[in-house]
Coordinates of C-alpha atoms and ligand atoms in Angstrom, one line a residue:
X1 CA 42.8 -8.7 17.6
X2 CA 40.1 -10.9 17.9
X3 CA 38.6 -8.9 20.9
X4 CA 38.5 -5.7 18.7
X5 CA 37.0 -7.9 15.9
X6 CA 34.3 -9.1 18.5
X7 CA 33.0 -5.8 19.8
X8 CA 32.5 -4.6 16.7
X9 CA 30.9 -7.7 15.8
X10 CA 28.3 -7.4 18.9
X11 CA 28.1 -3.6 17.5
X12 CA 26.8 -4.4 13.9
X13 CA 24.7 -7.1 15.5
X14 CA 23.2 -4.4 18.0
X15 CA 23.2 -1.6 15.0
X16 CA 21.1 -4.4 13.0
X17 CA 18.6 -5.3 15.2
X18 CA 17.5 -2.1 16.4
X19 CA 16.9 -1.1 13.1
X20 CA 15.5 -4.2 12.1
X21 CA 13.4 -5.1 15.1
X22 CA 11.8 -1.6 15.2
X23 CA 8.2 -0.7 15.4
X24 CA 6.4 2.5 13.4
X25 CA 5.0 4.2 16.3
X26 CA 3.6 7.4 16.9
X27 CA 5.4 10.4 19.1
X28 CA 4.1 13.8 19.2
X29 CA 1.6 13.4 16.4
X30 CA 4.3 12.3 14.0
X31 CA 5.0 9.0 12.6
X32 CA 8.2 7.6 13.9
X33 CA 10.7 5.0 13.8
X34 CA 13.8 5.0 15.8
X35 CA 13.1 8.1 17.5
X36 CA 13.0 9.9 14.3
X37 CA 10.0 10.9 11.4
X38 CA 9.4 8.4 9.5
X39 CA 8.8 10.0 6.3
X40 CA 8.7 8.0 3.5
X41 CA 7.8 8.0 0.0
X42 CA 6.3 4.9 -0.8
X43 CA 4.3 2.9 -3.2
X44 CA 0.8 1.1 -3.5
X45 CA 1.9 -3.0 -4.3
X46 CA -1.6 -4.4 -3.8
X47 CA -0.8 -7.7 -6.2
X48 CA 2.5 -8.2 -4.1
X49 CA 0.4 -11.6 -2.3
X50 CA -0.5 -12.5 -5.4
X51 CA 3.0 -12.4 -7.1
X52 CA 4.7 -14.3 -3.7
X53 CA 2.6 -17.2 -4.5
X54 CA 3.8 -20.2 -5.9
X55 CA 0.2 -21.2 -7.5
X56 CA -1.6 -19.5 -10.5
X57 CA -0.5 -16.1 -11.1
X58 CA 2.8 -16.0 -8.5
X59 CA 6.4 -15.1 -10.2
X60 CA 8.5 -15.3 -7.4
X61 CA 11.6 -14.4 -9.1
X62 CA 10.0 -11.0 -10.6
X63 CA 8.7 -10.3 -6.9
X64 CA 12.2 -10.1 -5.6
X65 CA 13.4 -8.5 -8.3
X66 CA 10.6 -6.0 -8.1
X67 CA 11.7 -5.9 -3.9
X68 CA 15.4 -4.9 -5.0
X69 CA 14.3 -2.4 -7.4
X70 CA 11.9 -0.3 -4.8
X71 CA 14.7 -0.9 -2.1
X72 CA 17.9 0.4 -4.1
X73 CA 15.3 3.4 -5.2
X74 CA 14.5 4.0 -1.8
X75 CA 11.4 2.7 -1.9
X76 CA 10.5 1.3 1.1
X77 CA 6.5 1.6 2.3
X78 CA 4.3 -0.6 0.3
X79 CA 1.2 -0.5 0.8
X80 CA -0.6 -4.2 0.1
X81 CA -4.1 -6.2 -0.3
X82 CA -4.6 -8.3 3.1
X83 CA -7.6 -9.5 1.9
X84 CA -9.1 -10.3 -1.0
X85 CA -12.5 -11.8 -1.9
X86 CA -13.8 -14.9 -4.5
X87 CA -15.6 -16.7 -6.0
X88 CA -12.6 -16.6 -8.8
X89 CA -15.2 -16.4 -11.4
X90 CA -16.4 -12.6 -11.2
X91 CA -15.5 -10.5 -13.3
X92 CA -13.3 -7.2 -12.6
X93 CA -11.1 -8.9 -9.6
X94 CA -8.0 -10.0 -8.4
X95 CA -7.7 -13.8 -9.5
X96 CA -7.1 -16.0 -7.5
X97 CA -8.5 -14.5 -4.5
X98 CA -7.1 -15.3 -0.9
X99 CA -10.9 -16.4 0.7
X100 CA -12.8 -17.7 -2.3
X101 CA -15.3 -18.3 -0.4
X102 CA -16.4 -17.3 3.1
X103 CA -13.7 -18.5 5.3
X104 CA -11.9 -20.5 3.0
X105 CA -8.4 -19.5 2.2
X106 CA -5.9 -19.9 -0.8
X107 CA -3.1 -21.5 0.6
X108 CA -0.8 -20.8 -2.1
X109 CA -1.9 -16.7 -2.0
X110 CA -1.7 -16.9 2.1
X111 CA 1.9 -18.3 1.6
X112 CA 2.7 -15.7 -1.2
X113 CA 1.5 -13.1 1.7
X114 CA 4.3 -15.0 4.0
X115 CA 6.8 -14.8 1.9
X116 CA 6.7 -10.9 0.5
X117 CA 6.4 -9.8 4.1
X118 CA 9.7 -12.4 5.0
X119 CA 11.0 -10.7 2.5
X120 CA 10.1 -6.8 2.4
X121 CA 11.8 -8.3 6.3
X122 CA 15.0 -8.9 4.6
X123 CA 15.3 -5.4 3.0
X124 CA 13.1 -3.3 5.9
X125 CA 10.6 -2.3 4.1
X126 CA 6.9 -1.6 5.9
X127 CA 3.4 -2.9 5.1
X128 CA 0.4 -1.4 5.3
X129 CA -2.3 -4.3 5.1
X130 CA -5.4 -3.2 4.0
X131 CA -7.8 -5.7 4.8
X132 CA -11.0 -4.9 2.9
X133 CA -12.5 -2.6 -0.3
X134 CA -15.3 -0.3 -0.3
X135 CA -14.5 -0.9 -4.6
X136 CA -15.3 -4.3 -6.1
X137 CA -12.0 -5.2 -7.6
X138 CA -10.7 -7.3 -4.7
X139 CA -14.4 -8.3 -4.0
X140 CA -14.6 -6.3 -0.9
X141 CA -17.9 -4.8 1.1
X142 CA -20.1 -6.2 -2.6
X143 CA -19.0 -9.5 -2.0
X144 CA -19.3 -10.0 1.6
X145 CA -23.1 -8.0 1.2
X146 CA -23.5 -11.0 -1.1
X147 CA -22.3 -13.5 1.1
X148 CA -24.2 -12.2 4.2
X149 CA -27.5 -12.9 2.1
X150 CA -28.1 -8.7 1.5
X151 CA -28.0 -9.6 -2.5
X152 CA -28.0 -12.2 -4.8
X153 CA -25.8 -10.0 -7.0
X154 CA -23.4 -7.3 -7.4
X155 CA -24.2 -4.1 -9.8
X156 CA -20.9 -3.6 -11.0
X157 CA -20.4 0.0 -12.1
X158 CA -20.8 1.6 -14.5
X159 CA -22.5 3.8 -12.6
X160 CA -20.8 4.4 -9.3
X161 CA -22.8 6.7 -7.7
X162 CA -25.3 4.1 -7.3
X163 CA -22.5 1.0 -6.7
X164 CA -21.6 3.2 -3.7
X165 CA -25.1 3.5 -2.3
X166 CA -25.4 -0.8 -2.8
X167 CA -21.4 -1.0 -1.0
X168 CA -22.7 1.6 1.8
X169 CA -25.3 -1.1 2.6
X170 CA -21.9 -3.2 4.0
X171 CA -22.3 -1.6 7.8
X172 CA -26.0 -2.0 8.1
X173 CA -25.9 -6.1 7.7
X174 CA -24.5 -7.6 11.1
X175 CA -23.4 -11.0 9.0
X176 CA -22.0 -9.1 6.1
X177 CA -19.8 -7.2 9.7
X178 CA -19.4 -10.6 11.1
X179 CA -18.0 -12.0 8.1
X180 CA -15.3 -9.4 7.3
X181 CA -14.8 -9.7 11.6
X182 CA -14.1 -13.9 10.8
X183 CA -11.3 -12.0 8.3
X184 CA -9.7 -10.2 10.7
X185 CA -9.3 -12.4 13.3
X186 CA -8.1 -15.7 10.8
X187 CA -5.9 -13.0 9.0
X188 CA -3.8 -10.8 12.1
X189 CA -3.6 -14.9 14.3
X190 CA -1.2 -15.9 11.2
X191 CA 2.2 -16.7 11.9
X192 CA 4.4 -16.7 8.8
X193 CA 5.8 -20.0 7.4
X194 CA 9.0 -18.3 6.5
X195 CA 10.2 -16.7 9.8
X196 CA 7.7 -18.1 12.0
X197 CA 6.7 -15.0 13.1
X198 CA 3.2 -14.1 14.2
X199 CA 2.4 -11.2 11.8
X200 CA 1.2 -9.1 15.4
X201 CA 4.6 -9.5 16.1
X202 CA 6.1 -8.6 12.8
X203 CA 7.9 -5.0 12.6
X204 CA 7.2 -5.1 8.9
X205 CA 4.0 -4.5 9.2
X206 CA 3.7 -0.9 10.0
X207 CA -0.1 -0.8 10.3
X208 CA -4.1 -2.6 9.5
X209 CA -6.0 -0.3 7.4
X210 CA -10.0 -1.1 7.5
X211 CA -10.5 -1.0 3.9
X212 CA -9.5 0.6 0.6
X213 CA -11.2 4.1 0.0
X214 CA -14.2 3.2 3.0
X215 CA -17.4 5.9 1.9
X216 CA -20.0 6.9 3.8
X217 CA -18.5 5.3 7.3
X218 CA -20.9 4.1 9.9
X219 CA -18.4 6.2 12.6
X220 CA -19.2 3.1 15.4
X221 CA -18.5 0.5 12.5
X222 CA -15.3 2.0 12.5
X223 CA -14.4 2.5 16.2
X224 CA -15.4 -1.3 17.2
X225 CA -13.3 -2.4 14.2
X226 CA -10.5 -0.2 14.9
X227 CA -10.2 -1.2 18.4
X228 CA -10.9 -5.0 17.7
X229 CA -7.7 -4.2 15.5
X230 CA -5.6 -2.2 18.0
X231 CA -6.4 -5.2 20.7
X232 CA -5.2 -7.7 18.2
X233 CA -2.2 -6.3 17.5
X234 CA -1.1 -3.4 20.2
X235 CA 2.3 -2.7 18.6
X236 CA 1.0 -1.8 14.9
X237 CA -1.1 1.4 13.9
X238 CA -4.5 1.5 12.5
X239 CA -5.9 3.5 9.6
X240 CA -9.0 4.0 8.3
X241 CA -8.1 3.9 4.3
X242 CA -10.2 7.0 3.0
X243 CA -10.2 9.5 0.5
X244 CA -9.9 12.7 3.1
X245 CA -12.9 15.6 1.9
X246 CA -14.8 13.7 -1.0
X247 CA -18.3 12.7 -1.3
X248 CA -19.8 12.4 2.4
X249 CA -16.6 11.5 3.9
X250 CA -15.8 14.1 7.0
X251 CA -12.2 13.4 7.6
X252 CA -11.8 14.6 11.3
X253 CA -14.8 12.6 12.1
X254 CA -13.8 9.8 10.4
X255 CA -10.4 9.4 12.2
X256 CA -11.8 10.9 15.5
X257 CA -11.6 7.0 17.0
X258 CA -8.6 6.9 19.8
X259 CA -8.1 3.4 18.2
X260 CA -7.2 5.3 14.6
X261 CA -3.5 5.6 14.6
X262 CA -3.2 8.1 12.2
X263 CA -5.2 9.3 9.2
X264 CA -4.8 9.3 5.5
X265 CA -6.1 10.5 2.1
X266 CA -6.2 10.1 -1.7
X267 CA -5.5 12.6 -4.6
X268 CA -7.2 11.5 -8.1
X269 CA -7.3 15.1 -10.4
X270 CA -8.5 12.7 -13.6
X271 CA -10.9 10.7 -12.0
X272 CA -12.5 13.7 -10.2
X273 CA -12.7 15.4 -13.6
X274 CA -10.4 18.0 -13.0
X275 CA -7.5 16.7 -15.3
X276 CA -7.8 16.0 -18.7
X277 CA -5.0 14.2 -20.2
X278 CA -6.1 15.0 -23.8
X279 CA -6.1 18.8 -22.8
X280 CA -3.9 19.3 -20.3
X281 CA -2.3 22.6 -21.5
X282 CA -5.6 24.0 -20.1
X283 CA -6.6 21.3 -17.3
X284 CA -2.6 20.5 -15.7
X285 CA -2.4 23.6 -14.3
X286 CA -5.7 23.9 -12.6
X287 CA -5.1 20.3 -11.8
X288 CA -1.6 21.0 -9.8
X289 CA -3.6 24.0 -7.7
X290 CA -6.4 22.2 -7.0
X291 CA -3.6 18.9 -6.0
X292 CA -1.9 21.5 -3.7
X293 CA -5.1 23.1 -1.8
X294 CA -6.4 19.4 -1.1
X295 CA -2.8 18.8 0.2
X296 CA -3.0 21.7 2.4
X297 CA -6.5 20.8 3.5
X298 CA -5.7 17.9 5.0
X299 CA -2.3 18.3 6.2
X300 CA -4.4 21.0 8.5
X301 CA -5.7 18.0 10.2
X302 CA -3.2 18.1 13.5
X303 CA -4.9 15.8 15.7
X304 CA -2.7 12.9 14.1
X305 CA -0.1 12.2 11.7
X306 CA -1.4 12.4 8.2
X307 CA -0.5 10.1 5.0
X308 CA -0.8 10.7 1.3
X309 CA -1.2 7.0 0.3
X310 CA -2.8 7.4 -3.2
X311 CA -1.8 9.9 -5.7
X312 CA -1.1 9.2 -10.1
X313 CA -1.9 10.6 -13.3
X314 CA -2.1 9.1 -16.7
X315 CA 0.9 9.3 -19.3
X316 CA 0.7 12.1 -21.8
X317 CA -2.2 12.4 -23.8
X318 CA -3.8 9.4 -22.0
X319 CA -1.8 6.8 -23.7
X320 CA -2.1 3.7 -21.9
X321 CA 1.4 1.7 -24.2
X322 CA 4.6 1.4 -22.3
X323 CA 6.2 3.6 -24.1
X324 CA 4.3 6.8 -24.3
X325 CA 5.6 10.1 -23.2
X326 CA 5.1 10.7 -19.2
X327 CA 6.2 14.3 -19.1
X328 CA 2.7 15.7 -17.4
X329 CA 3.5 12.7 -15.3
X330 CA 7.2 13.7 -14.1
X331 CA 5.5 17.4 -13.3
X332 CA 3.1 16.3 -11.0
X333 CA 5.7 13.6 -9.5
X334 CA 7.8 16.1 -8.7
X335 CA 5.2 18.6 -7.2
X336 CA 3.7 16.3 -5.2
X337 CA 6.8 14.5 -3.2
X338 CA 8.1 18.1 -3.1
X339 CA 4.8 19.6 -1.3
X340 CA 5.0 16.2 0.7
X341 CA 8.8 17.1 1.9
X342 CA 7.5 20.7 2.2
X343 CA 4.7 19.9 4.6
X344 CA 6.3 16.9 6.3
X345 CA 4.1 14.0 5.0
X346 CA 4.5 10.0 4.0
X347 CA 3.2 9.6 0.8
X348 CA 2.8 6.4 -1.4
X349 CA 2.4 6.6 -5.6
X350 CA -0.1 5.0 -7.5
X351 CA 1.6 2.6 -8.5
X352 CA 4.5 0.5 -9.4
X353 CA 3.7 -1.9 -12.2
X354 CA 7.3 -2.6 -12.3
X355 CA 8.4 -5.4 -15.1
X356 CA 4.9 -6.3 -15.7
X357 CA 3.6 -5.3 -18.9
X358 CA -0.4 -4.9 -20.2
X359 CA -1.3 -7.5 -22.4
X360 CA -2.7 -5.1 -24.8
X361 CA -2.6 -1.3 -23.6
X362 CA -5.9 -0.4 -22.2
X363 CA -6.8 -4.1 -22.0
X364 CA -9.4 -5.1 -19.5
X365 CA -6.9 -7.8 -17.4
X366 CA -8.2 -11.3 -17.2
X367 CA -6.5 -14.2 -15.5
X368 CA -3.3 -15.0 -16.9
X369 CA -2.2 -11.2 -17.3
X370 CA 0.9 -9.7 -15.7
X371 CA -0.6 -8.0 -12.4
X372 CA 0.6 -4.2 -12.8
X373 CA -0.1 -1.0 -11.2
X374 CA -3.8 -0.9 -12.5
X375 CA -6.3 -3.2 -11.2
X376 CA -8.2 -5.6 -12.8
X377 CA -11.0 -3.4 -13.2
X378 CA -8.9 -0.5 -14.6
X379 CA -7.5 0.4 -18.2
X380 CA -4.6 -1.7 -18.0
X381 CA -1.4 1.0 -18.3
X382 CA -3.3 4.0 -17.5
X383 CA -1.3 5.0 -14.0
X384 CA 1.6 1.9 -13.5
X385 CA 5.1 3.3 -13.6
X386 CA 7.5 0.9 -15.2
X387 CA 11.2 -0.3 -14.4
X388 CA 11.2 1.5 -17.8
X389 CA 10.2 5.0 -16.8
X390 CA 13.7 6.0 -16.3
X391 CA 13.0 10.1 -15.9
X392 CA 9.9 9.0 -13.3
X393 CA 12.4 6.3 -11.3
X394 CA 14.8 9.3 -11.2
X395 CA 12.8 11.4 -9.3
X396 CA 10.7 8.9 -7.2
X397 CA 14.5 7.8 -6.1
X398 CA 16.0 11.5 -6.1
X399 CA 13.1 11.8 -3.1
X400 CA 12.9 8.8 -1.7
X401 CA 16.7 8.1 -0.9
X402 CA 16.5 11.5 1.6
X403 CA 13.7 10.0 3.3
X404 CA 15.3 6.6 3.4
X405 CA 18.7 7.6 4.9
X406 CA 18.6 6.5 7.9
X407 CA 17.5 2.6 6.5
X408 CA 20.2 3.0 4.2
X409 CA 22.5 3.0 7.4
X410 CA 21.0 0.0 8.5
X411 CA 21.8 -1.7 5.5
X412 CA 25.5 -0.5 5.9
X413 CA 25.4 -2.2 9.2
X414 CA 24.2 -5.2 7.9
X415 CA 26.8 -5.6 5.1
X416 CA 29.3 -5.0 7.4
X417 CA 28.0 -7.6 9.8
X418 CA 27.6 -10.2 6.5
X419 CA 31.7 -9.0 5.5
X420 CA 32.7 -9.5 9.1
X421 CA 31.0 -13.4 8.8
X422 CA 32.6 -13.9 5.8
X423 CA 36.3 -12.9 6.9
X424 CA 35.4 -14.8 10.9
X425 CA 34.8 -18.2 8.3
X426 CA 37.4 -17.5 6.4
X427 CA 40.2 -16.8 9.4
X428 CA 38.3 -20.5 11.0
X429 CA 38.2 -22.4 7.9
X430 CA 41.6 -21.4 6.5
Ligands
NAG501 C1 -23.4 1.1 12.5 O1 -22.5 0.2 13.1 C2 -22.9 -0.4 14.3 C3 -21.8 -1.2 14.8 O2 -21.4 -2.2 13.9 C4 -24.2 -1.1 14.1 O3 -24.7 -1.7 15.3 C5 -25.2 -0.2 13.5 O4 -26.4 -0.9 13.1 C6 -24.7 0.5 12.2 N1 -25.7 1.5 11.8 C7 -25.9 1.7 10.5 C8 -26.9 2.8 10.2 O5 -25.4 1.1 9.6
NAG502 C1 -14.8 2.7 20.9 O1 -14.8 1.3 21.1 C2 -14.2 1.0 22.3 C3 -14.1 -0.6 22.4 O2 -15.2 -1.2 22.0 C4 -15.1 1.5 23.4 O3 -14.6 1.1 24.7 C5 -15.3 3.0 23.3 O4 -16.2 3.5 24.2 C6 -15.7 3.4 21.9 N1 -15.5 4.8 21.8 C7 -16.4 5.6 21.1 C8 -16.1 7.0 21.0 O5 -17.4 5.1 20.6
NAG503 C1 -17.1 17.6 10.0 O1 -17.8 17.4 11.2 C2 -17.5 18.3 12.2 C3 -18.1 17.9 13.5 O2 -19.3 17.1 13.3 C4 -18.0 19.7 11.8 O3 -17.6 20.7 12.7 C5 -17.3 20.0 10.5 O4 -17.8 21.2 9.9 C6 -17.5 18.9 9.4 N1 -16.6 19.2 8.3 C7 -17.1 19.3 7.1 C8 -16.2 19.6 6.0 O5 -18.3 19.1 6.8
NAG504 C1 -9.9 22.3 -22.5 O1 -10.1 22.8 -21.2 C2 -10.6 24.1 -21.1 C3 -10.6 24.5 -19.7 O2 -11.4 23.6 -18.9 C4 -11.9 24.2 -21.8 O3 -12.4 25.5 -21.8 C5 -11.8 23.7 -23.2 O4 -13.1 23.7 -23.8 C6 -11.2 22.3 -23.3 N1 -10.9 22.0 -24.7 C7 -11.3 20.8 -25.1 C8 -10.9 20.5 -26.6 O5 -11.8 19.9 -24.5
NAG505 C1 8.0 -13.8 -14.3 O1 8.0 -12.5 -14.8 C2 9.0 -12.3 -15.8 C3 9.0 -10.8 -16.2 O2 9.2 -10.0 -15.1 C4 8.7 -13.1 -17.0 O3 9.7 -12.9 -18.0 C5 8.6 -14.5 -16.6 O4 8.1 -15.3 -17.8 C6 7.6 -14.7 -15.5 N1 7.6 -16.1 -15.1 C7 6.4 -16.7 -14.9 C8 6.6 -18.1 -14.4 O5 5.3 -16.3 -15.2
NAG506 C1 -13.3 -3.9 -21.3 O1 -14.6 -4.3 -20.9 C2 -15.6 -3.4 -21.2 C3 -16.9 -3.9 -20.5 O2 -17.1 -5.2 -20.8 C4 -15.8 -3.2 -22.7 O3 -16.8 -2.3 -22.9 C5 -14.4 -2.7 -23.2 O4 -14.5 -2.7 -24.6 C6 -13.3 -3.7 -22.9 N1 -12.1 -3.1 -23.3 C7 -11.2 -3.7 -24.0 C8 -9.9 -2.9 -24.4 O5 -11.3 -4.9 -24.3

């Protein structure tokens, strides 16, 4: 008896730790794990360092919470700030930042970094580390300009056709480059406190992404980068972070680098003013078409695998409370994982806020706040999605749990494994 009990013990430990130990890697132009697609539809968690921490602003117990909740939904891609930038006293940004100041680093927000990718570990889940911001809400391109000496201050937007001329300025200044370089290095040499893993080493971490939503990229900027990256860390992908065909981005130019794993893009039909919440029986439906030709666009792009990882809309009418109706918002949910399923393509929503709750609807967030979907710079409630938003959870999970399936039977494995240990200690111990 005990033989038969053995095998299949050294079978679940086999089944677990293939699963587990796994790379994302790409085959044929396609993202895959375990030989097979790895199509997922995922989420964007940027606060999840921030919540891990055990200083100022870290909840611990919601994080894991918040973990178990994506996982039993299917939820398994989250898509995270590896970087964020001080001084703690600006306004519009992530507080407390990892590097207040030029390499100096927030212990307590590095651990919290630790300890949600030990723990997305536990339930395999994948990160995507995005380690800078062409936007000034994590501090980002502004903040190193300002730290390389190319400013003495940041013009927050307001106007961001003119904030994304000042954060273009980023590639020209070789100490504003070397700065965000120091960043790289300091961040992909960590090991992690809580499985003493270096993170290059770290399955969980599916790939680096240059920055959040890069503009107007300096196309050597980003092949140096990406390749410093890929040396770094030659069993993880590299992504660029962009937008796909807006403003003077060129999207097969952009990923063109043979250190660019794999390219993605972002989908925002309010903030390109083509959705109106407060008239959408005349702006949704334009809205979906034009949603489903930039799809199509870029999933024409065949020279790598392609990711949706930004896409939301506002609850109806543009009410930013909790509890306002999100039927426009279950629509376009639904049309977008199903053209994503249609054409074959990870996607991650924008965003899970979770248990977290704005202070006052439409609040600007200040220090203190629950971090949710929206960042500090953002309406507070305009695109989270709430452990509340049962109709939205339903049909985030009724995709997600087809693309999960084969992480669901690792999880089988592993629960068998963990029933096996129990009965083994209770057959010694008894
Ligand atoms: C583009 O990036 C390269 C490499 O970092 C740099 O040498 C060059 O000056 C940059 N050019 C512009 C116009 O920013
Ligand atoms: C990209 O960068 C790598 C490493 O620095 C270099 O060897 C290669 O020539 C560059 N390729 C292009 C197209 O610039
Ligand atoms: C992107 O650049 C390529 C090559 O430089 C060019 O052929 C293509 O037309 C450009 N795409 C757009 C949308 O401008
Ligand atoms: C609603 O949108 C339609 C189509 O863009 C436009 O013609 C109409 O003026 C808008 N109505 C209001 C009240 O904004
Ligand atoms: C953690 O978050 C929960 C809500 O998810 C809240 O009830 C609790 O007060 C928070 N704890 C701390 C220490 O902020
Ligand atoms: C948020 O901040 C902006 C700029 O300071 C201000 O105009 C706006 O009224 C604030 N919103 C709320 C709800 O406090």
């Amino acid at each position: 008896m005990m033989f038969y009990i053995t095998i299949f013990f050294v079978f679940c430990i086999r089944f677990t730790q293939q699963a587990t130990s796994s790379f994302i890697s790409v085959q044929n132009r396609r993202l895959t794990l375990n030989g097979q697609d790895y199509l997922y539809v995922g989420t964007n968690f940027w606060y999840g360092a921030n919540l891990g921490s055990t200083g100022p602003g870290g909840n611990r117990t919601r994080l894991l919470r918040e973990l178990d909740h994506l996982h039993s939904l299917g939820v398994d891609n989250l898509r995270i700030q590896a970087g964020s930038e001080g001084p703690n006293t600006e306004p519009w940004r992530i507080v407390p930042s990892m590097q207040p100041e030029p390499g100096r680093y927030d212990e307590d927000v590095l651990e919290g970094l630790d300890f949600l990718l030990y723990e997305m570990g536990q339930r395999n889940m994948r990160a995507v580390m995005c380690l800078n911001n062409f936007w000034h809400w994590s501090g980002g391109y502004a903040q190193y300009i300002v730290w390389a000496g190319g400013a003495s201050s940041i013009p927050y937007p307001g106007d961001y056709a003119a904030f994304e001329l000042f954060s273009a300025r980023f590639y020209e200044l070789p100490a504003a480059v070397q700065l965000f370089n120091n960043h790289i290095q300091f961040i992909m040499k960590r090991t992690n406190k809580y499985n003493n893993l270096p993170y290059v080493e770290d399955s969980t971490i599916m790939s680096w992404e240059l920055a959040n939503e890069p503009r107007r990229l300096n196309l050597s900027w980003v092949n140096a980068t990406a390749c410093s990256i890929k040396q770094l860390a030659p069993k993880q992908l590299v992504t660029t972070g962009v937008e796909g065909s807006i403003s003077s981005n060129n999207f097969s130019n952009d990923h063109a680098s043979p250190c660019i794993d794999y390219a993605t893009f972002h989908l925002w039909v309010q903030n390109w003013n083509i959705y109106d919440p407060k008239n959408a029986s005349d702006t949704f439906p334009p809205a979906l078409e034009f949603a489903r030709k930039y799809i199509e666009y870029h999933v024409a792009y065949k020279e790598k695998p392609v990711v949706l990882e930004e896409f939301g809309i506002s609850r109806d009418n543009d009410d930013h409370s909790a509890t306002a109706p999100i039927t426009i918002r279950d629509k376009y949910y639904q049309a977008i994982f199903q053209w994503a399923r249609d054409y074959r393509i990870p996607v991650n929503f924008w965003a899970y806020g979770g248990e977290g709750r704005p202070r006052l609807p439409r609040a600007n967030w200040t220090q203190g706040d629950d971090f949710i979907g929206d960042p500090p710079h953002e309406p507070q409630g305009w695109y989270s999605v709430y452990d509340t938003d049962e109709s939205t959870l339903e049909i985030i999970h009724s995709f997600a749990s087809v693309s999960s399936a084969s992480v669901t039977k690792t999880s089988l494995g592993f629960s068998i494994l963990l029933l096996y240990n129990f009965l083994h200690n209770l057959y010694y111990l008894g």
